[in-house]
Amino acid sequence: MRIEAGSRLLMIGDSVTDCGRAHPVGEGLFDALGKGYVAYVSGLLDLRYPERRIRVTNMGTSGHTVRDLAARWTRDVLDLAPDWLSVLIGINDVWRQFDLPLQVEQHVPPEEYEATLDALAAAASPTLKGLVLMAPFYLEPNPRDAMRARMDEYGQAVRRVAERHGAIFVDTQARFDAFLAHWYPASIAWDRVHPNTTGHLLLARAFLDAVEYEWT
Amino acid sequence: MRIEAGSRLLMIGDSVTDCGRAHPVGEGLFDALGKGYVAYVSGLLDLRYPERRIRVTNMGTSGHTVRDLAARWTRDVLDLAPDWLSVLIGINDVWRQFDLPLQVEQHVPPEEYEATLDALAAAASPTLKGLVLMAPFYLEPNPRDAMRARMDEYGQAVRRVAERHGAIFVDTQARFDAFLAHWYPASIAWDRVHPNTTGHLLLARAFLDAVEYEWT
Amino acid sequence: MRIEAGSRLLMIGDSVTDCGRAHPVGEGLFDALGKGYVAYVSGLLDLRYPERRIRVTNMGTSGHTVRDLAARWTRDVLDLAPDWLSVLIGINDVWRQFDLPLQVEQHVPPEEYEATLDALAAAASPTLKGLVLMAPFYLEPNPRDAMRARMDEYGQAVRRVAERHGAIFVDTQARFDAFLAHWYPASIAWDRVHPNTTGHLLLARAFLDAVEYEWT
Amino acid sequence: MRIEAGSRLLMIGDSVTDCGRAHPVGEGLFDALGKGYVAYVSGLLDLRYPERRIRVTNMGTSGHTVRDLAARWTRDVLDLAPDWLSVLIGINDVWRQFDLPLQVEQHVPPEEYEATLDALAAAASPTLKGLVLMAPFYLEPNPRDAMRARMDEYGQAVRRVAERHGAIFVDTQARFDAFLAHWYPASIAWDRVHPNTTGHLLLARAFLDAVEYEWT
Amino acid sequence: MRIEAGSRLLMIGDSVTDCGRAHPVGEGLFDALGKGYVAYVSGLLDLRYPERRIRVTNMGTSGHTVRDLAARWTRDVLDLAPDWLSVLIGINDVWRQFDLPLQVEQHVPPEEYEATLDALAAAASPTLKGLVLMAPFYLEPNPRDAMRARMDEYGQAVRRVAERHGAIFVDTQARFDAFLAHWYPASIAWDRVHPNTTGHLLLARAFLDAVEYEWT
Amino acid sequence: MRIEAGSRLLMIGDSVTDCGRAHPVGEGLFDALGKGYVAYVSGLLDLRYPERRIRVTNMGTSGHTVRDLAARWTRDVLDLAPDWLSVLIGINDVWRQFDLPLQVEQHVPPEEYEATLDALAAAASPTLKGLVLMAPFYLEPNPRDAMRARMDEYGQAVRRVAERHGAIFVDTQARFDAFLAHWYPASIAWDRVHPNTTGHLLLARAFLDAVEYEWT
Amino acid sequence: MRIEAGSRLLMIGDSVTDCGRAHPVGEGLFDALGKGYVAYVSGLLDLRYPERRIRVTNMGTSGHTVRDLAARWTRDVLDLAPDWLSVLIGINDVWRQFDLPLQVEQHVPPEEYEATLDALAAAASPTLKGLVLMAPFYLEPNPRDAMRARMDEYGQAVRRVAERHGAIFVDTQARFDAFLAHWYPASIAWDRVHPNTTGHLLLARAFLDAVEYEWT
Amino acid sequence: MRIEAGSRLLMIGDSVTDCGRAHPVGEGLFDALGKGYVAYVSGLLDLRYPERRIRVTNMGTSGHTVRDLAARWTRDVLDLAPDWLSVLIGINDVWRQFDLPLQVEQHVPPEEYEATLDALAAAASPTLKGLVLMAPFYLEPNPRDAMRARMDEYGQAVRRVAERHGAIFVDTQARFDAFLAHWYPASIAWDRVHPNTTGHLLLARAFLDAVEYEWT
């Protein structure tokens, strides 16, 4: 498994990451890591690699886009000096284009999205041992659905940013697609965005596979 | 407009109809009609035909299927002796097949759905002046989506029941499809089931058109 | 219908407009438009003219008089750069004269009311494509009732301001009077000020008629 | 003052009487008498006639009509064996005819109202030392207002019942009319039914004058 | 009655005056005058002298001593420019000496009490038409009780201040003593400080008698 | 110390005993013994005599009189088969005579009080190893105060009952009197009935002294 | 993996199993499976074996002992006809012996524990395809700690019952011990009983390993 | 008893001291001293030495370490000018090393702990009549338990600081150890840190013994 003993892993994103974490800094007692994939990643790391003592911090904030991440990047990422960083952002960047189509100032267009994410990766990379970029996803299996197609564009942008920075890319959408071949989206998320426990376990597994977690 | 002066119009269904109505009987002071299409139907009838003094009662109950309606048909419909009756049921009958696919005892299969609705229509018809059957809908524009296709089956069943009983059929799905040609579903319902104010106004308009409401 | 495709329509006023809208700006997800006539106007525009994509913003604030509107006109109207603007103000200007007759500093006398409204219209007009001024109303059918008579004075002032600025005048009081010929005021508002759903639908219809909405 | 030392005075009615009293029996510690005219009557009796030790019980229940009083007359009046009884009922009997005009089963027509009140007075009178019947009122000074005119009919019925039983009649409406000659109704009740502290003090004074309370 | 038409009467004090009044200024809609003697004074003035239109403002604040009144005298009294002023202060000045005897910084000794009250009276008097000073009271009938004896000292101080300024002195303690000759203190106040409705009616009557209210 | 190892001590009474204990049976986790003297007795027994493992159960119920105790004596005392029993009752028996003097059915006169307490002691004694009767008290140092004098009568009745049954009598009033020689009653109880922590520690000490607790 | 396609897996226990599940039956929408290991088991089964469609039901109830399970075994296990059953019980059976040592009626001694668990296994086995018995645990690494030693006894009893019924035994304590070799107990549970997310993931992994889940 | 008449005793610490005390200063009405050992100390002092009138102030704050105490020492100790001071700090200094082992910035190492406590004692001593230093404790009887062993180190540091400053040292751990010889830790604290009433009485007794309280 690639995350070294003694590392600090910071995971940032939107409401899928946040999940009720402690603010302003998501670590400490009593569900401070939130109730989603971040807590699962932390727990599974501790169970399998108890001697590595990896410190996980959840810096997700509900409703945020990559634009919001940029505004708090120094305080919420750089100042905390993580060794590993994972980013899962973009869902709101796309969603607002579809649920609030007329409030254009809330939309983050793909060019801005990719450029911003690129800049954030560049700013963080020098001091990181590992960077993981997770694609935003939409729990809609039909690739011709307008919002799904748009989300795929953003996912491709994440893939390109990852390649440019030598980061690990996690194709969360592909993972969900495999699952949705068997189950209808409503069984894990009525709104096709906020997954239930099963969906968060999927995200945790996707992340852990990407860092070469040994399951057995 | 077909609803006669002095009529009592009872509207029954699930959460789309309920919308926070008064219980056990949905009429009276303070939002007793709920905050959805039933209140809009009542208000628009009063504004355009104030002299007809049509009494509207909301008997929707959240989460209900046609099976639940059958269990309370005598008390909640027949005993209240409406002149006109509208029924909008079936969404949960279908939804549970997709969000809780393993809890089969909560699924109402199409044969049972149609037979039950037919029996309810038969029981109510003799004393009614008018019966309106509204198709269940799903705010998903892709006709090949599994749940949408299933919902369409149930909508066809409603159409057949309406024909057998000489009832007015309201094709709510067709109305929503026309709207969804311009707007993405998430703009009126994150879960593609519970519409916002715009969606409820659409339902009210669909119902009123069906009873030949004169808009001007 | 006179509101052009792509327009932004801002509706401002007091509690009748506010109805629980989002603050500081009344647009976005989850009933951000409030639960009154503004949401109905927006929904009915979208249903009938889905391709026009008219953006509606609710800037009503409970308890406000025209004096309060003046204090926030730049931030809450001019800065948002609407194409169309509707104003429904004056109820509190009058009401406080009757329910708190001794707290004279809370009363807005008719001269100040008309002058202020005139100034607000003048400030906004240059950049507007359309201005709609709605008369304040009182759900009291007796024209000799003291507060009703006073409200009529203020309604006349609105009419004069509309004429001076070439604005559309909406005679809400006349609309309600027609309705009250058939129904007693208590059936839509115990306090004769805050209407129920029926009253808000009346306001929405009055506004839409004024902008030549095509109902069929 | 006519209420004898050691008497128990029971005051029954609707929400104007109830005012948050203790249930099931309105007496005891901590605002058990409610926060309206009943508590004022009790307090003023105690202050002026401390040695008479008159026990006051509040049996008002919000929303009730004379029909509801009949249903609980034995338990809530006769079983408590009062020496003096006051009744203030009829507002809801009339109000429902105006705010819920179509829910006719909630209306108590004048004949039923008078007959029921008469029967209640007859049932209670044999064991009473004094019976006080207070007219229902409506805080609307215009005698041609439909609901006010209706309320006056019911007030006349109370007067007739009082005469038939030798009871004391309290013309609450006349009292309020005198006050409303100076103040607009909204200054004491937005809904023209539930008065503020001033209105409750008026009711207390009207009752006390009727039993010949010595103010000085 | 001595309070002239059009006067503003400001009543200031501690929790006995406050009684849940609106803050920062105790007047307006919805129990803004609190639920105690101030509201009763206002209501009884309006009922008996409706044409005088006397404006009452409640500026009591729970827990305050005369020292706290001094700190807010300009803002809460002088700036509001009352015509008549009533002051009921001193209970907490004494009470803290007995329930928190060791927290001496919370005690206001009699010399400071009298001097401060004198200064407040002096500051307000020039612009007043009438000043009413109400003695603090303790609902303990035993004059040798330590706290009662102390409270009597403070009451005497109020009397002296009143005499020096030609103010009206209201001997609330004497009023309560007369009542307590018939009723045990616990029947109006478990803590012997915060009276129930009966006690507040007593205070209102005491004030009104002092300003020569005509009860009949 | 007289309470034997392995004993069950049941303490019953009114709100002074209850103090928020668990219902229906006052023992178990999380403040099940309440927050008053019963918990202190239990804790102090455990600290000084940890090896005796004395089980304490709190069966106090707020508002109760000896009449209420009689109604639940079998279920709440006899069925629980205590070895030691303490009773602290009578405060409400007396208090209601003073705070609700007219609601005579809530008063327990001294004869009934003594006879009932005697019968309860007789019913419990045969199976007890020890019975402790605690006098009701009133935190009023003036022996001529009417309620204090009445409470003293009830305390004397407890003393007589204790003598008749060979029970241990705890003179709580004498204990409080000694304390009140130094502190004013308001410093431990505004209502002179419900003591603060200091007062509950006094009660615990009084009980423990009576059973010959060794403090050192 | 041993659980067959189409199976129903019922998991029963105490608060560690319950975790806020739906009552009376723990399955359905919105965290109906609770927020602990049961939801993780269900999610991980669905992710790895989506085509098996295994239905999981959570029947844990906070505070329960094996005695409580016996009382509801027919309704909560047999009537639901599971194919697979897991039981995790005994923590409260032991805990009450240590936190409430004197309330002996709440203690379940080891003989009763083993006999009851044996009887429950016997009653359920005939219709099961698989039975999993999980040992109760205590997050205390010191084997000589009194409660830990006692818990180990109960764990041995579970092992014996499993052997007698050919059931799968899950040694949860051994799993936790391995983890506690690296982390202090307080890092996963302040009370050494209710684990955090990490501890629940451990339980889920232990169960899944026992049924031969393929992690890769 | 060593605390002189008229002294002010200030007790500072963490959540064990705080127990819901009033903020910012822990003294006054209504449980201002919190519900733990501070209130018991105050009460027992008042009961045994009523004439000494010792003023107790609770300045504990939940979650605090010695580092937090240093940050507020001037405002919360020196500015209040106590005569006697007690300090019970260190539990969180140690606990965070075990429940949040990776959040090292929350750990207070032993050197810093002792040096800081020493500095605080030095700063306060010149104006004190008495200083009491209470050892931090852990309700774990096994001396080889890692956190218990660590806590003992901190307790020794307190002992050394006490010796250097001639302060009274209270060995709370030894007291608890004696108790835990008879009772399992879970019977007074599930988390082995926050004791129940019994544990707080133990702390109060330990403190009072240290200042030579005369129990009899």
PDB file of N, CA, C and O in Angstrom, chain A residues 8 27-29 53-56, chain H residues 96 99-105:
ATOM      1  N   ARG A   8       0.081  12.089   6.692  1.00  0.00           N
ATOM      2  CA  ARG A   8      -1.204  12.754   6.869  1.00  0.00           C
ATOM      3  C   ARG A   8      -1.898  12.781   5.517  1.00  0.00           C
ATOM      4  O   ARG A   8      -1.351  13.289   4.531  1.00  0.00           O
ATOM      5  N   GLU A  27     -11.291  16.648  11.904  1.00  0.00           N
ATOM      6  CA  GLU A  27     -10.661  15.527  12.596  1.00  0.00           C
ATOM      7  C   GLU A  27     -10.826  15.749  14.083  1.00  0.00           C
ATOM      8  O   GLU A  27     -10.998  16.881  14.532  1.00  0.00           O
ATOM      9  N   GLY A  28     -10.797  14.656  14.837  1.00  0.00           N
ATOM     10  CA  GLY A  28     -10.980  14.754  16.280  1.00  0.00           C
ATOM     11  C   GLY A  28     -11.966  13.698  16.752  1.00  0.00           C
ATOM     12  O   GLY A  28     -12.151  12.676  16.092  1.00  0.00           O
ATOM     13  N   LEU A  29     -12.630  13.967  17.878  1.00  0.00           N
ATOM     14  CA  LEU A  29     -13.542  13.010  18.482  1.00  0.00           C
ATOM     15  C   LEU A  29     -14.918  13.049  17.835  1.00  0.00           C
ATOM     16  O   LEU A  29     -15.281  14.011  17.176  1.00  0.00           O
ATOM     17  N   ARG A  53      -0.239   4.117  11.327  1.00  0.00           N
ATOM     18  CA  ARG A  53      -0.736   5.310  12.025  1.00  0.00           C
ATOM     19  C   ARG A  53      -0.882   6.487  11.058  1.00  0.00           C
ATOM     20  O   ARG A  53      -0.253   7.538  11.203  1.00  0.00           O
ATOM     21  N   ILE A  54      -1.751   6.291  10.085  1.00  0.00           N
ATOM     22  CA  ILE A  54      -1.996   7.320   9.075  1.00  0.00           C
ATOM     23  C   ILE A  54      -3.079   8.265   9.580  1.00  0.00           C
ATOM     24  O   ILE A  54      -4.156   7.825   9.986  1.00  0.00           O
ATOM     25  N   ARG A  55      -2.807   9.527   9.536  1.00  0.00           N
ATOM     26  CA  ARG A  55      -3.721  10.544  10.054  1.00  0.00           C
ATOM     27  C   ARG A  55      -4.568  11.083   8.900  1.00  0.00           C
ATOM     28  O   ARG A  55      -4.036  11.653   7.951  1.00  0.00           O
ATOM     29  N   VAL A  56      -5.866  10.931   9.011  1.00  0.00           N
ATOM     30  CA  VAL A  56      -6.781  11.357   7.949  1.00  0.00           C
ATOM     31  C   VAL A  56      -7.541  12.599   8.401  1.00  0.00           C
ATOM     32  O   VAL A  56      -8.001  12.672   9.543  1.00  0.00           O
TER      33      VAL A  56
ATOM     34  N   ARG H  96      -5.895  12.845  25.380  1.00  0.00           N
ATOM     35  CA  ARG H  96      -5.711  13.067  23.938  1.00  0.00           C
ATOM     36  C   ARG H  96      -4.558  12.251  23.368  1.00  0.00           C
ATOM     37  O   ARG H  96      -4.546  11.935  22.182  1.00  0.00           O
ATOM     38  N   ASP H  99      -6.766   8.848  22.969  1.00  0.00           N
ATOM     39  CA  ASP H  99      -7.940   8.730  22.091  1.00  0.00           C
ATOM     40  C   ASP H  99      -7.728   9.431  20.751  1.00  0.00           C
ATOM     41  O   ASP H  99      -8.432   9.131  19.796  1.00  0.00           O
ATOM     42  N   LEU H 100      -6.804  10.350  20.672  1.00  0.00           N
ATOM     43  CA  LEU H 100      -6.451  10.992  19.397  1.00  0.00           C
ATOM     44  C   LEU H 100      -4.925  10.945  19.246  1.00  0.00           C
ATOM     45  O   LEU H 100      -4.261  11.977  19.170  1.00  0.00           O
ATOM     46  N   PRO H 101      -4.373   9.755  19.186  1.00  0.00           N
ATOM     47  CA  PRO H 101      -2.903   9.655  19.255  1.00  0.00           C
ATOM     48  C   PRO H 101      -2.181  10.352  18.107  1.00  0.00           C
ATOM     49  O   PRO H 101      -1.019  10.712  18.251  1.00  0.00           O
ATOM     50  N   LEU H 102      -2.880  10.552  16.983  1.00  0.00           N
ATOM     51  CA  LEU H 102      -2.190  11.148  15.835  1.00  0.00           C
ATOM     52  C   LEU H 102      -2.269  12.669  15.836  1.00  0.00           C
ATOM     53  O   LEU H 102      -1.536  13.331  15.104  1.00  0.00           O
ATOM     54  N   GLN H 103      -3.160  13.236  16.623  1.00  0.00           N
ATOM     55  CA  GLN H 103      -3.279  14.694  16.663  1.00  0.00           C
ATOM     56  C   GLN H 103      -2.341  15.238  17.734  1.00  0.00           C
ATOM     57  O   GLN H 103      -2.770  15.703  18.788  1.00  0.00           O
ATOM     58  N   VAL H 104      -1.064  15.159  17.430  1.00  0.00           N
ATOM     59  CA  VAL H 104      -0.042  15.425  18.443  1.00  0.00           C
ATOM     60  C   VAL H 104      -0.080  16.852  18.964  1.00  0.00           C
ATOM     61  O   VAL H 104       0.343  17.124  20.082  1.00  0.00           O
ATOM     62  N   GLU H 105      -0.579  17.783  18.177  1.00  0.00           N
ATOM     63  CA  GLU H 105      -0.610  19.154  18.663  1.00  0.00           C
ATOM     64  C   GLU H 105      -1.596  19.315  19.812  1.00  0.00           C
ATOM     65  O   GLU H 105      -1.578  20.332  20.508  1.00  0.00           O
TER      66      GLU H 105
END
